[in-house]
GROMACS .gro file of C-alpha atoms in nm:
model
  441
    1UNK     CA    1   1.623   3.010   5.812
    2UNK     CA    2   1.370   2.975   6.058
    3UNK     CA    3   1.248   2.598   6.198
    4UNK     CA    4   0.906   2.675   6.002
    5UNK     CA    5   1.075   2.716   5.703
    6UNK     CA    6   1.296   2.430   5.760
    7UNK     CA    7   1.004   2.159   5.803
    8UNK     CA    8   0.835   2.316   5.511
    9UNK     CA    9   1.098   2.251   5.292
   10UNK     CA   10   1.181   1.958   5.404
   11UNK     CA   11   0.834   1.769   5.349
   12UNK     CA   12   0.802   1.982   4.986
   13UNK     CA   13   0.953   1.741   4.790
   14UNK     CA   14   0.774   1.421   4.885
   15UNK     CA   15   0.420   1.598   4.802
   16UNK     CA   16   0.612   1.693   4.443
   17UNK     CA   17   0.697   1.400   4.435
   18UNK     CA   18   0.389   1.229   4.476
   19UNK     CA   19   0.237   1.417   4.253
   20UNK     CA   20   0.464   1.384   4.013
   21UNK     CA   21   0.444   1.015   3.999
   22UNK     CA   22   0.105   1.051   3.970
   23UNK     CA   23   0.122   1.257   3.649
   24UNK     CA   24   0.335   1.000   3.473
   25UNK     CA   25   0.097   0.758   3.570
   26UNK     CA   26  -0.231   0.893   3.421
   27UNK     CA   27   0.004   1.015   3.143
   28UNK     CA   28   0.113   0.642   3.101
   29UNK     CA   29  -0.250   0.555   3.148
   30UNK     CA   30  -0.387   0.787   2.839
   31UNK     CA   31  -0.069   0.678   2.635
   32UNK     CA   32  -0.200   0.290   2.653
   33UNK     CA   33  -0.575   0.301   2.667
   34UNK     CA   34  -0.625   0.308   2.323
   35UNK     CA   35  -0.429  -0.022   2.320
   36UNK     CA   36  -0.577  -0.187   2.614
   37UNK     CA   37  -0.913  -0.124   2.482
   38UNK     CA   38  -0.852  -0.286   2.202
   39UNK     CA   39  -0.660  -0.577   2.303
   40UNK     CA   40  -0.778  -0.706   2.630
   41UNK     CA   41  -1.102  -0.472   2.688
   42UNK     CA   42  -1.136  -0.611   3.038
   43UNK     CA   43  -0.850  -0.477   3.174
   44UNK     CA   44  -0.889  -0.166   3.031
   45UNK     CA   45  -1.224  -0.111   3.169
   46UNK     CA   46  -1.128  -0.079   3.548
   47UNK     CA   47  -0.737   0.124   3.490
   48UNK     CA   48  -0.899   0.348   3.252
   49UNK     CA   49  -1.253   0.324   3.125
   50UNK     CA   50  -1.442   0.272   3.441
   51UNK     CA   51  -1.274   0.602   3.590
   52UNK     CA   52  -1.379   0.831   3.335
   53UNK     CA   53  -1.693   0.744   3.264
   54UNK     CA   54  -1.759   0.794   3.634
   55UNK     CA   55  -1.637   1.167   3.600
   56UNK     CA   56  -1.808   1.170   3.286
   57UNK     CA   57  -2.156   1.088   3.454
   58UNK     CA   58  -2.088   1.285   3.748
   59UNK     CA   59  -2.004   1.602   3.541
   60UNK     CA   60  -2.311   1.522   3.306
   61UNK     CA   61  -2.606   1.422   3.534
   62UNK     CA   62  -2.790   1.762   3.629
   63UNK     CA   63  -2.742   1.878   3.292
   64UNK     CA   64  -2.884   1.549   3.117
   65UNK     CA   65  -3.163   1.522   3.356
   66UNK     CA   66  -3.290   1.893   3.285
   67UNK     CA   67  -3.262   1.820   2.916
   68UNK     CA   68  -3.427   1.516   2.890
   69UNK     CA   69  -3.691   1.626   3.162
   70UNK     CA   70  -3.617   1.415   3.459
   71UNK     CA   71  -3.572   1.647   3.670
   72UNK     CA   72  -3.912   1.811   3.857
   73UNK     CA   73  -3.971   2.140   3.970
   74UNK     CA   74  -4.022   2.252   4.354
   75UNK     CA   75  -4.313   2.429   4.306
   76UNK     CA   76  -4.593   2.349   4.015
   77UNK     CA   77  -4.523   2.507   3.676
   78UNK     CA   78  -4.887   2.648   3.727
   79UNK     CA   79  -4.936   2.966   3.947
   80UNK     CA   80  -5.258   3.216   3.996
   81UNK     CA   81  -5.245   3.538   3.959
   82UNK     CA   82  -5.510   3.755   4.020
   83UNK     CA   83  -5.799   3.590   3.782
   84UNK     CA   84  -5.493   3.495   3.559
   85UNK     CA   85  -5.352   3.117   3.543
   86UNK     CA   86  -4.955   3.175   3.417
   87UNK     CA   87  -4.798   2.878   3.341
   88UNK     CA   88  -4.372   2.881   3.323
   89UNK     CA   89  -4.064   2.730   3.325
   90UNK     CA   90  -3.869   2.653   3.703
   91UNK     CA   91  -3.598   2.817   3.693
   92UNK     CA   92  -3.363   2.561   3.959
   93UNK     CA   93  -3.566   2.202   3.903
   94UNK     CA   94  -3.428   1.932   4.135
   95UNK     CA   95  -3.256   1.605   3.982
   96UNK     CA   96  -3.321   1.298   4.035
   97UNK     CA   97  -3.121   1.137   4.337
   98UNK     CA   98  -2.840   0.903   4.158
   99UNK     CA   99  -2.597   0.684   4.337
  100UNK     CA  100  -2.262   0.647   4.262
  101UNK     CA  101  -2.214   0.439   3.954
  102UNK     CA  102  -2.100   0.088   4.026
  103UNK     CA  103  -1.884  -0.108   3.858
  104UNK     CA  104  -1.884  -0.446   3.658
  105UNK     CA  105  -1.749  -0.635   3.419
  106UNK     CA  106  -1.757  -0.427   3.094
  107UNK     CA  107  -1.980  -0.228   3.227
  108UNK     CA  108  -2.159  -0.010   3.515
  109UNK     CA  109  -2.503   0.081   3.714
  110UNK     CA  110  -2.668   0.354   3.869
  111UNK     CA  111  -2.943   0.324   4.089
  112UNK     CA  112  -3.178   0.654   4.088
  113UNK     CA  113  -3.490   0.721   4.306
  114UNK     CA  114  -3.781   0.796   4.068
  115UNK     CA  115  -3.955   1.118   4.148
  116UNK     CA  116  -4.358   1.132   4.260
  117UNK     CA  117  -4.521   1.077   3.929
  118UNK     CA  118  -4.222   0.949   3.721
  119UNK     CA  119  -4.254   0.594   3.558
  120UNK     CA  120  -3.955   0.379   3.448
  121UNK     CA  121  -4.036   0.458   3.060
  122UNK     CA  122  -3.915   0.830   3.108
  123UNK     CA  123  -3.530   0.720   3.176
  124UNK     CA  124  -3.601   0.434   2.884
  125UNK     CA  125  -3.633   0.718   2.651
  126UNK     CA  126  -3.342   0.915   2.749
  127UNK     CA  127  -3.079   0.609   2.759
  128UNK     CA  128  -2.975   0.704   2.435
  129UNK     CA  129  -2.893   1.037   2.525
  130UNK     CA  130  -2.681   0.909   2.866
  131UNK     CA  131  -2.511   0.679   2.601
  132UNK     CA  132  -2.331   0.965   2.382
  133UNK     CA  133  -2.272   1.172   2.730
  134UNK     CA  134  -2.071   0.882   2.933
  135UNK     CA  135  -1.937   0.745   2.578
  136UNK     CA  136  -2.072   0.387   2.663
  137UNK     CA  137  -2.201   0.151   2.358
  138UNK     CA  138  -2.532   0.121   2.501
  139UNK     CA  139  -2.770   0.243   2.820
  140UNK     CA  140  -3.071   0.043   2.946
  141UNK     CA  141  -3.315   0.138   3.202
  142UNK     CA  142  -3.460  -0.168   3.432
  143UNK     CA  143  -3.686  -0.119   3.751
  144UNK     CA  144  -3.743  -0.432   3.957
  145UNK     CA  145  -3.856  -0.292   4.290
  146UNK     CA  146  -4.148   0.051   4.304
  147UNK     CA  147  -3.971   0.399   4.317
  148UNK     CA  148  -3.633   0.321   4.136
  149UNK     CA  149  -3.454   0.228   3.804
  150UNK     CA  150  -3.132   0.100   3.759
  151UNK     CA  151  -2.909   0.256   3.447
  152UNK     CA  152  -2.732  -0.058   3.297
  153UNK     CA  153  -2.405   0.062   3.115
  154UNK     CA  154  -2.217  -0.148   2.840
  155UNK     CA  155  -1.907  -0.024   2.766
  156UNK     CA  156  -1.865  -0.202   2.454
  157UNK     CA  157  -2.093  -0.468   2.273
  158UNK     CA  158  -2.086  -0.788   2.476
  159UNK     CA  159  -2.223  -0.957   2.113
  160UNK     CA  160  -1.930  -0.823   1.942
  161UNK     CA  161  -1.740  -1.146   1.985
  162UNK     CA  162  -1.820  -1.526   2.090
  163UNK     CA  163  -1.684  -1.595   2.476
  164UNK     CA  164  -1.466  -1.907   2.565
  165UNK     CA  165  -1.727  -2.154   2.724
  166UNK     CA  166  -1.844  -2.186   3.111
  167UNK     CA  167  -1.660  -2.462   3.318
  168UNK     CA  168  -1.825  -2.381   3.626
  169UNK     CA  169  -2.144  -2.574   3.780
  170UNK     CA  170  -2.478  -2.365   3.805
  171UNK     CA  171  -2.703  -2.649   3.889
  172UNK     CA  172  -2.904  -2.931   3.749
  173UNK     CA  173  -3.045  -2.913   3.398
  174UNK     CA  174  -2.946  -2.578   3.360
  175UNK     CA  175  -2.655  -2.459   3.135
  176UNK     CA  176  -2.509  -2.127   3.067
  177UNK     CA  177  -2.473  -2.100   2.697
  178UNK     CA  178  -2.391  -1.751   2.634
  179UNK     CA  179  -2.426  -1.361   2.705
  180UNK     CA  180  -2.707  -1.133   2.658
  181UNK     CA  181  -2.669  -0.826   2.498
  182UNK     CA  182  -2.704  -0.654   2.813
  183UNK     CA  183  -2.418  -0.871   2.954
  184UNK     CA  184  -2.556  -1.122   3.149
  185UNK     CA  185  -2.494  -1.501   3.153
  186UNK     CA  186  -2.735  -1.661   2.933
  187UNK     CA  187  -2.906  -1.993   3.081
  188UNK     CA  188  -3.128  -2.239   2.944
  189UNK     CA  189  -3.285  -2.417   3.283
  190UNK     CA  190  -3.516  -2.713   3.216
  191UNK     CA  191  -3.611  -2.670   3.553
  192UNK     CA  192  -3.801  -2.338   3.497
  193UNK     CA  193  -3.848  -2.372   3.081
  194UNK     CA  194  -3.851  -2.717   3.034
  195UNK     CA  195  -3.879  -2.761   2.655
  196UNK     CA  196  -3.712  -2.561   2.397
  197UNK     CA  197  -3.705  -2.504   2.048
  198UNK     CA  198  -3.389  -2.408   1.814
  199UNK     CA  199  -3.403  -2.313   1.468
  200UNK     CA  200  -3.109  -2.130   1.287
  201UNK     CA  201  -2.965  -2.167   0.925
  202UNK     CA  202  -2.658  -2.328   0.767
  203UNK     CA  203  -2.366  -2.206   0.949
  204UNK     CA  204  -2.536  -1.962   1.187
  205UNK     CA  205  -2.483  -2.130   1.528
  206UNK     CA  206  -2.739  -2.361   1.584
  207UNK     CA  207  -2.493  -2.679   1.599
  208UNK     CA  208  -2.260  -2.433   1.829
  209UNK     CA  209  -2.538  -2.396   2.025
  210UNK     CA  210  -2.626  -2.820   2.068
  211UNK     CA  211  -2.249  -2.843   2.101
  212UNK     CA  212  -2.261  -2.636   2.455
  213UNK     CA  213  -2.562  -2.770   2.571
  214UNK     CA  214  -2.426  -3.122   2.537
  215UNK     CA  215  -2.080  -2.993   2.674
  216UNK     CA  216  -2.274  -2.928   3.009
  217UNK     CA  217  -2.511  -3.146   3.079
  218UNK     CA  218  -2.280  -3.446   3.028
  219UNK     CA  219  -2.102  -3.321   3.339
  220UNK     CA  220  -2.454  -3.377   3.532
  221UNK     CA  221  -2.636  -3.671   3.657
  222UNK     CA  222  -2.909  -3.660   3.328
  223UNK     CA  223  -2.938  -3.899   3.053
  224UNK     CA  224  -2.947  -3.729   2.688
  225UNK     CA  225  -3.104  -3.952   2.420
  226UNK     CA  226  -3.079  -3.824   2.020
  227UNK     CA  227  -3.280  -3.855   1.712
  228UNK     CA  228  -3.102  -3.735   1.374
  229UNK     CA  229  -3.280  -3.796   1.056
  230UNK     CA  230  -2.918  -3.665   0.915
  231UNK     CA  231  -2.792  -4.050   0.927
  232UNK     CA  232  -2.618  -3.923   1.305
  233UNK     CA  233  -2.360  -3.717   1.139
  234UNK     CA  234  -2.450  -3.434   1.422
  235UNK     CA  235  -2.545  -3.614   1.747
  236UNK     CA  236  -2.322  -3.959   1.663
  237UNK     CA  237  -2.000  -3.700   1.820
  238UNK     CA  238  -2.154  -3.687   2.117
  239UNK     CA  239  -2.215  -4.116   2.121
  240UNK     CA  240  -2.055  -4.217   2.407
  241UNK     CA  241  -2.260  -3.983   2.639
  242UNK     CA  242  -2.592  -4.056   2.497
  243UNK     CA  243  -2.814  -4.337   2.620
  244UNK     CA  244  -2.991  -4.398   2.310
  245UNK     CA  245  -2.961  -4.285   1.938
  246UNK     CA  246  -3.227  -4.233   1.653
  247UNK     CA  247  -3.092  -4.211   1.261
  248UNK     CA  248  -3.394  -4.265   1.068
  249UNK     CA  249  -3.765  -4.251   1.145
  250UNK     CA  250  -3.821  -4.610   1.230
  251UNK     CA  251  -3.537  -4.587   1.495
  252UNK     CA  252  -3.760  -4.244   1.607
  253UNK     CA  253  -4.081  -4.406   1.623
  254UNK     CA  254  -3.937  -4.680   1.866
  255UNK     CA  255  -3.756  -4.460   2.080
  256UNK     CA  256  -4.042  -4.214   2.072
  257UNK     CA  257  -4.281  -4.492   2.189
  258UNK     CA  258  -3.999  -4.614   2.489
  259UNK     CA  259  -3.982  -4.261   2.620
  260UNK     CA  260  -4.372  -4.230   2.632
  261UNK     CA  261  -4.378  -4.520   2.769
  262UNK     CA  262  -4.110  -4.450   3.050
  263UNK     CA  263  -4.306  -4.111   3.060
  264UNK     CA  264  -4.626  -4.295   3.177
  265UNK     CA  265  -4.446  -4.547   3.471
  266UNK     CA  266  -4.347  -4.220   3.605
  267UNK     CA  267  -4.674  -4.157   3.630
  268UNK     CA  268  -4.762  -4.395   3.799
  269UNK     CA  269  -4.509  -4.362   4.062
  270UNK     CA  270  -4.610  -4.010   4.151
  271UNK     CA  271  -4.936  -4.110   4.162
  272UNK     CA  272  -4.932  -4.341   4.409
  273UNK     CA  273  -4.669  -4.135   4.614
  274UNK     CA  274  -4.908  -3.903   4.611
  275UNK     CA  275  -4.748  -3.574   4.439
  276UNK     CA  276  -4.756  -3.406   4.142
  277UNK     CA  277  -4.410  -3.412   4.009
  278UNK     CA  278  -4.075  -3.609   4.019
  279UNK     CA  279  -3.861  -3.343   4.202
  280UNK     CA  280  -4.159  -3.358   4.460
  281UNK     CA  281  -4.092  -3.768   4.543
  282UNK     CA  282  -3.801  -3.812   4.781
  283UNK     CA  283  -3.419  -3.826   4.654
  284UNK     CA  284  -3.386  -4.202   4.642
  285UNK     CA  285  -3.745  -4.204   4.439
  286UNK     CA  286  -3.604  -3.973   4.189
  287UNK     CA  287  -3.560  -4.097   3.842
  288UNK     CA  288  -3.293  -3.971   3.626
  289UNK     CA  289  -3.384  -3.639   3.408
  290UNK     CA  290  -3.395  -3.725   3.050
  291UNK     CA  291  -3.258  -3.469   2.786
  292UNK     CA  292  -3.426  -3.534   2.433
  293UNK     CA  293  -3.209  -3.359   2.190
  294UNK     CA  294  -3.350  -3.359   1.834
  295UNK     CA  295  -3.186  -3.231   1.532
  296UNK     CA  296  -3.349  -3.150   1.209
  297UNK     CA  297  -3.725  -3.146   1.318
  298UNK     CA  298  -3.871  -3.115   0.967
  299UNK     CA  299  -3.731  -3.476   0.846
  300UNK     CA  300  -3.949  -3.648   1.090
  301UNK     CA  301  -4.293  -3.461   0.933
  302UNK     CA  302  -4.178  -3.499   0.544
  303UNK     CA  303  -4.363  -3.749   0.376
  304UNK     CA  304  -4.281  -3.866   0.041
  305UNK     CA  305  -4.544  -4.126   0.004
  306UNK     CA  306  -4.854  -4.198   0.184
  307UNK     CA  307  -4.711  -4.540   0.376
  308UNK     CA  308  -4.475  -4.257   0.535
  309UNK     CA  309  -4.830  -4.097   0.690
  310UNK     CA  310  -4.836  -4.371   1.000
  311UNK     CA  311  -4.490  -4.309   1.073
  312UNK     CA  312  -4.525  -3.952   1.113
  313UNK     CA  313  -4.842  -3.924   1.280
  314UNK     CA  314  -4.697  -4.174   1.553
  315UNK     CA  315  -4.401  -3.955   1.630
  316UNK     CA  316  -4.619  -3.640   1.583
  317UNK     CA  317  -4.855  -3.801   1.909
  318UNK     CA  318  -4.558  -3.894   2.075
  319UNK     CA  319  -4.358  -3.533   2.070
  320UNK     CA  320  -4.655  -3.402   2.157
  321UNK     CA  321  -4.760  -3.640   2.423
  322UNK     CA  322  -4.375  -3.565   2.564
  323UNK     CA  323  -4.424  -3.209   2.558
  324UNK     CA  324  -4.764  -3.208   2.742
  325UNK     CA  325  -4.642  -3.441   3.005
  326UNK     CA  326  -4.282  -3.451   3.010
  327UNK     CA  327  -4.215  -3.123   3.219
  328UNK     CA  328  -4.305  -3.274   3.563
  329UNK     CA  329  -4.218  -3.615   3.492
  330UNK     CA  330  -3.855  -3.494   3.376
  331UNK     CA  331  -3.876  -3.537   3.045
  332UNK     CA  332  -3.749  -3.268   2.812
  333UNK     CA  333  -3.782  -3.141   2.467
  334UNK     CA  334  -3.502  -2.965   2.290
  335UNK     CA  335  -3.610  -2.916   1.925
  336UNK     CA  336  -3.372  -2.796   1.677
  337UNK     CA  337  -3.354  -2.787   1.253
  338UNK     CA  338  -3.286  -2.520   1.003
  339UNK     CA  339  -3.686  -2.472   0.891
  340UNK     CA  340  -3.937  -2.494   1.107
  341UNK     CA  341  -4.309  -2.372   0.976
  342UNK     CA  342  -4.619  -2.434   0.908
  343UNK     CA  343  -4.600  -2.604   0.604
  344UNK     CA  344  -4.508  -2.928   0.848
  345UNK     CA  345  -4.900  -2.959   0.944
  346UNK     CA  346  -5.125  -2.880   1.222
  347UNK     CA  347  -4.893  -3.113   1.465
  348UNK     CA  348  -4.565  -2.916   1.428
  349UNK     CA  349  -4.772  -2.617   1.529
  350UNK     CA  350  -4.951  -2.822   1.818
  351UNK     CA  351  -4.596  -2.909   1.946
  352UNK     CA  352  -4.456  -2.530   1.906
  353UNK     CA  353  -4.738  -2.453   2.170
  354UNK     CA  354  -4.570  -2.673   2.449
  355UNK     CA  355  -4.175  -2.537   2.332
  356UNK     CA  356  -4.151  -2.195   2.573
  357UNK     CA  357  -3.797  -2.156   2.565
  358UNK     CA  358  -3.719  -1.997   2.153
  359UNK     CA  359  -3.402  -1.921   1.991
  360UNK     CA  360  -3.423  -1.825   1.651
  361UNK     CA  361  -3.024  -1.757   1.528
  362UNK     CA  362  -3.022  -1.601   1.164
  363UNK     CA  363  -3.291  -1.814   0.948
  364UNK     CA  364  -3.280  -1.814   0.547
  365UNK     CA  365  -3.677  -1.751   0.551
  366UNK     CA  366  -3.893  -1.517   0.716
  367UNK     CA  367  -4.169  -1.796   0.775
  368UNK     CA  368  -3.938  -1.989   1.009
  369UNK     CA  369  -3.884  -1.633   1.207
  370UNK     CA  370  -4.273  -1.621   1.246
  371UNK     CA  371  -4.321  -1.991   1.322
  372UNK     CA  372  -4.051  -1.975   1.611
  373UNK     CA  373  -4.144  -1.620   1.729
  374UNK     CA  374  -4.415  -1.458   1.537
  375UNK     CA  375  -4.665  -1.609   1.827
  376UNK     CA  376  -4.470  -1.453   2.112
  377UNK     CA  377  -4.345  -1.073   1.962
  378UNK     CA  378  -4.361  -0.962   1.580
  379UNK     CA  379  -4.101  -0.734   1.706
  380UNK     CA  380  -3.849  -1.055   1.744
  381UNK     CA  381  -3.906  -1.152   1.418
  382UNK     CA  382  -3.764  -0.788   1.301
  383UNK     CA  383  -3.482  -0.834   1.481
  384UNK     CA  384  -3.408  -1.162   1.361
  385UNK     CA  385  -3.382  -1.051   0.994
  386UNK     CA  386  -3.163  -0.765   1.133
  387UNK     CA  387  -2.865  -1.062   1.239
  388UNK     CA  388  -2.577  -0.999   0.992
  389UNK     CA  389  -2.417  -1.318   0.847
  390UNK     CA  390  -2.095  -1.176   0.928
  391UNK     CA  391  -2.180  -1.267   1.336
  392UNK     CA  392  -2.278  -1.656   1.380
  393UNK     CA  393  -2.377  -1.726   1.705
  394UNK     CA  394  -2.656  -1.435   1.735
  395UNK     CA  395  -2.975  -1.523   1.829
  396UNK     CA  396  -3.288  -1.381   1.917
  397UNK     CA  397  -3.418  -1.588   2.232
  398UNK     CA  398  -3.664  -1.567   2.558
  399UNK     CA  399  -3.527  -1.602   2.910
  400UNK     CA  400  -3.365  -1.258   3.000
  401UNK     CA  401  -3.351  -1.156   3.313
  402UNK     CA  402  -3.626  -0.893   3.258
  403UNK     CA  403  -3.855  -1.130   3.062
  404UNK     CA  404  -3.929  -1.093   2.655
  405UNK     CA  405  -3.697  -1.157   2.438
  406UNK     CA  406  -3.371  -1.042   2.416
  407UNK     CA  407  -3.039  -1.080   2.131
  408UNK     CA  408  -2.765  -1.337   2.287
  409UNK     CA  409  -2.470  -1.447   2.142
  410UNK     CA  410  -2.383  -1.850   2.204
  411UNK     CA  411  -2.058  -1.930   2.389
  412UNK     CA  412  -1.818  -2.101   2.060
  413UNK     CA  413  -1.799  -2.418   2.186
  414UNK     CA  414  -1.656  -2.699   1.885
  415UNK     CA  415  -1.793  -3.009   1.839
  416UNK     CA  416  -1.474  -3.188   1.913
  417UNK     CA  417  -1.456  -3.010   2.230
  418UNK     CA  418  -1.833  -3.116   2.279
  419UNK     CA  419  -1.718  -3.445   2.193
  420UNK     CA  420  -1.394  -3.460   2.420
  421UNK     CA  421  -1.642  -3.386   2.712
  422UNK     CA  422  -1.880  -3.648   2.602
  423UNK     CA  423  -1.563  -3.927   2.616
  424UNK     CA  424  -1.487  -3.780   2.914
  425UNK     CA  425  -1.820  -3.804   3.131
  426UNK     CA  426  -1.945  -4.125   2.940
  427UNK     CA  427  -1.913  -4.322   3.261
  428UNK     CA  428  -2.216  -4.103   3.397
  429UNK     CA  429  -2.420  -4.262   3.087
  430UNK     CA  430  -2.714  -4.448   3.236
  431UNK     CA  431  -2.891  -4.736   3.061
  432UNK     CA  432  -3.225  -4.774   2.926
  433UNK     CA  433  -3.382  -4.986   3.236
  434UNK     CA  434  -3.213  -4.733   3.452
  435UNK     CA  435  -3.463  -4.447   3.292
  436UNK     CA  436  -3.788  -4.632   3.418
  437UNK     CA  437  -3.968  -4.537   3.731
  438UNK     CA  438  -3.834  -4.797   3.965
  439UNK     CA  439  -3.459  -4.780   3.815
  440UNK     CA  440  -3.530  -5.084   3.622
  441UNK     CA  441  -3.715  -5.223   3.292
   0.00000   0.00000   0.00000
């Protein structure tokens, strides 16, 4: 045996080997995807999922994008000859220019380079079609800069089941309450929508909902007063963290009339500061944010005889004077109850003008869809009759990424673990006086 021969042999059995152990791996790997995909979904995605559905879309692109037209012919389809037009079919069309898909959590992207003349709307109507070919749940097209869409992959429904609750920190006033259908964090910033309306029925996530919002902002610097016509038996958990609580209308009325009135001193100061808002006075100038969380709208605007009229047209003014002013005085609105429509007068609608931020969870009547989001999209109002009851938690609300509205799915957060969190941060509880302008009464 020659020396050749000898080296050859001698490095054949590592390369065997090699290979070898790489079978048995991707064998092991096909033996226990089924499993991991249905047990812990996130690790599955990266081993096993994310792999194939890359050779998936590589395998599938040119032929998707000639059947669903995206691709574009070198030449015009239209040709002269002689006195004759002839119009035909290019026989090699170019595909559009895809990058390689990139991975995320449960998910992937694609970024493709629109052709001249293409709009984002043509890959809109073939996500469908890339969902069956890469076997994903679901395929959205989003374009945020000229000349190029991004293919958003899901691999499974991120709705499908509620998400342990964020610990982190993503800034003042804001909270991240859920995920989006397309996967994203969903937030609810008072900085950007400062006032926000909840409506949802019985048992469909509306108190989950409260429960995280309260979880998160009693970590921050913000005072969160209540009013619940309910006798407190929602917002009297969260007691220890809240600066001031309203059980009956009477209670609402005075508080109501304090907050206005803190409302107006702040006024004051940024007037003679000079600015037009409280985050534009300087840090030690700042007053505290206040959160005003109220639960069960409709009790304040019943009225079962007519000495109830005063006390509802005074906290009527005052919601509304709130919502007009409160956004740069840092005073904000979150509205929630199970009904919510027109049948509460002209001021309920008056005040659902200054509530931008909606979430509408599954409702037991179609008015309260069209009172919380018939004004914005009728299509939202389809969509919340489409929630099943089997799902609490899913909501139809505003604030995606992308604008419009969107389904989301609240984080399950419990209102004893709302209320541990309350006990915990009740130290950061500031006092009435310390709400006013100067940081006194």
């Amino acid at each position: 045996m020659s020396t050749i021969e000898m080296a050859a042999g001698a490095s054949a059995p590592p390369v065997v080997w090699a290979a070898g152990v790489l079978g048995v791996v991707a064998l092991l790997l096909a033996v226990v995807s089924p499993v991991l995909r249905n047990r812990v979904p996130n690790v599955w995605w990266p081993l096993c999922g994310y792999p194939v559905a890359v050779l998936r879309f590589s395998w599938s692109w040119r032929k998707l994008a000639d059947v669903q037209g995206l691709s574009v012919p070198r030449r015009p389809a239209v040709a002269l000859l002689g006195n004759v037009v002839v119009q035909g079919r290019a026989l090699k069309p170019v595909k559009p220019r895809a990058g390689m898909p990139r991975w995320q959590r449960g998910g992937m992207t694609v970024r493709v380079r629109l052709h001249a003349g293409q709009t984002p709307e043509a890959y809109a109507a073939a996500c469908e079609a890339m969902a069956h070919a890469w076997r994903m749940f679901a395929v959205r097209a989003v374009s945020d800069t000229r000349g190029t869409v991004w293919l958003v992959a899901n691999a499974w429904d991120p709705l499908g089941m509620p998400a342990e609750p964020f610990r982190g920190s993503v800034g003042l006033l804001t909270a991240v309450v859920g995920v989006w259908e397309d996967g994203g964090r969903w937030l609810v910033n008072l900085r950007r929508v400062p006032h926000w309306l909840i409506v949802g029925a019985t048992q469909s996530g509306k108190s989950t909902l409260l429960a995280s919002l309260v979880a998160q902002w009693a970590r921050q610097p913000v005072a969160m007063v209540g009013i619940d016509l309910k006798g407190g038996m929602e917002l009297s958990l969260f007691g220890p963290r809240l600066t001031a609580l309203a059980t009956s209308r009477g209670e609402a009325v005075e508080l109501l009339d304090l907050l206005v009135e803190i409302t107006m001193g702040r006024m004051a100061l940024c007037r003679s500061v000079g600015v037009r808002s409280v985050w534009e006075l300087p840090d030690k100038q700042q007053p505290v944010p206040v959160v005003v969380l109220v639960d069960e709208v409709a009790e304040l605007y019943l009225t079962a005889a007519s000495a109830d009229k005063a006390e509802v047209s005074r906290v009527a003014t005052a919601l509304l004077r709130l919502g007009q002013l409160g956004a740069a005085l840092g005073v904000h609105l979150v509205i929630a109850g199970q009904r919510f429509g027109s049948d509460l007068g002209p001021s309920a609608t008056s005040l659902r003008a200054q509530l931008a931020g909606r979430v509408c969870f599954r409702v037991s009547d179609k008015g309260t869809a069209e009172m919380t989001l018939g004004d914005l999209d009728s299509g939202a109002v389809d969509a919340v009759q489409a929630i099943p009851v089997s799902m609490p938690g899913v909501a139809v609300a505003y604030g995606a990424a992308g604008g419009g509205w969107m389904r989301a799915r609240s984080h399950l957060v419990t209102p004893e673990q709302a209320q541990e969190t309350a006990r915990r941060f009740a130290h950061l509880t500031p006092a009435v006086g310390q709400l006013y302008a100067g940081g006194a009464a």
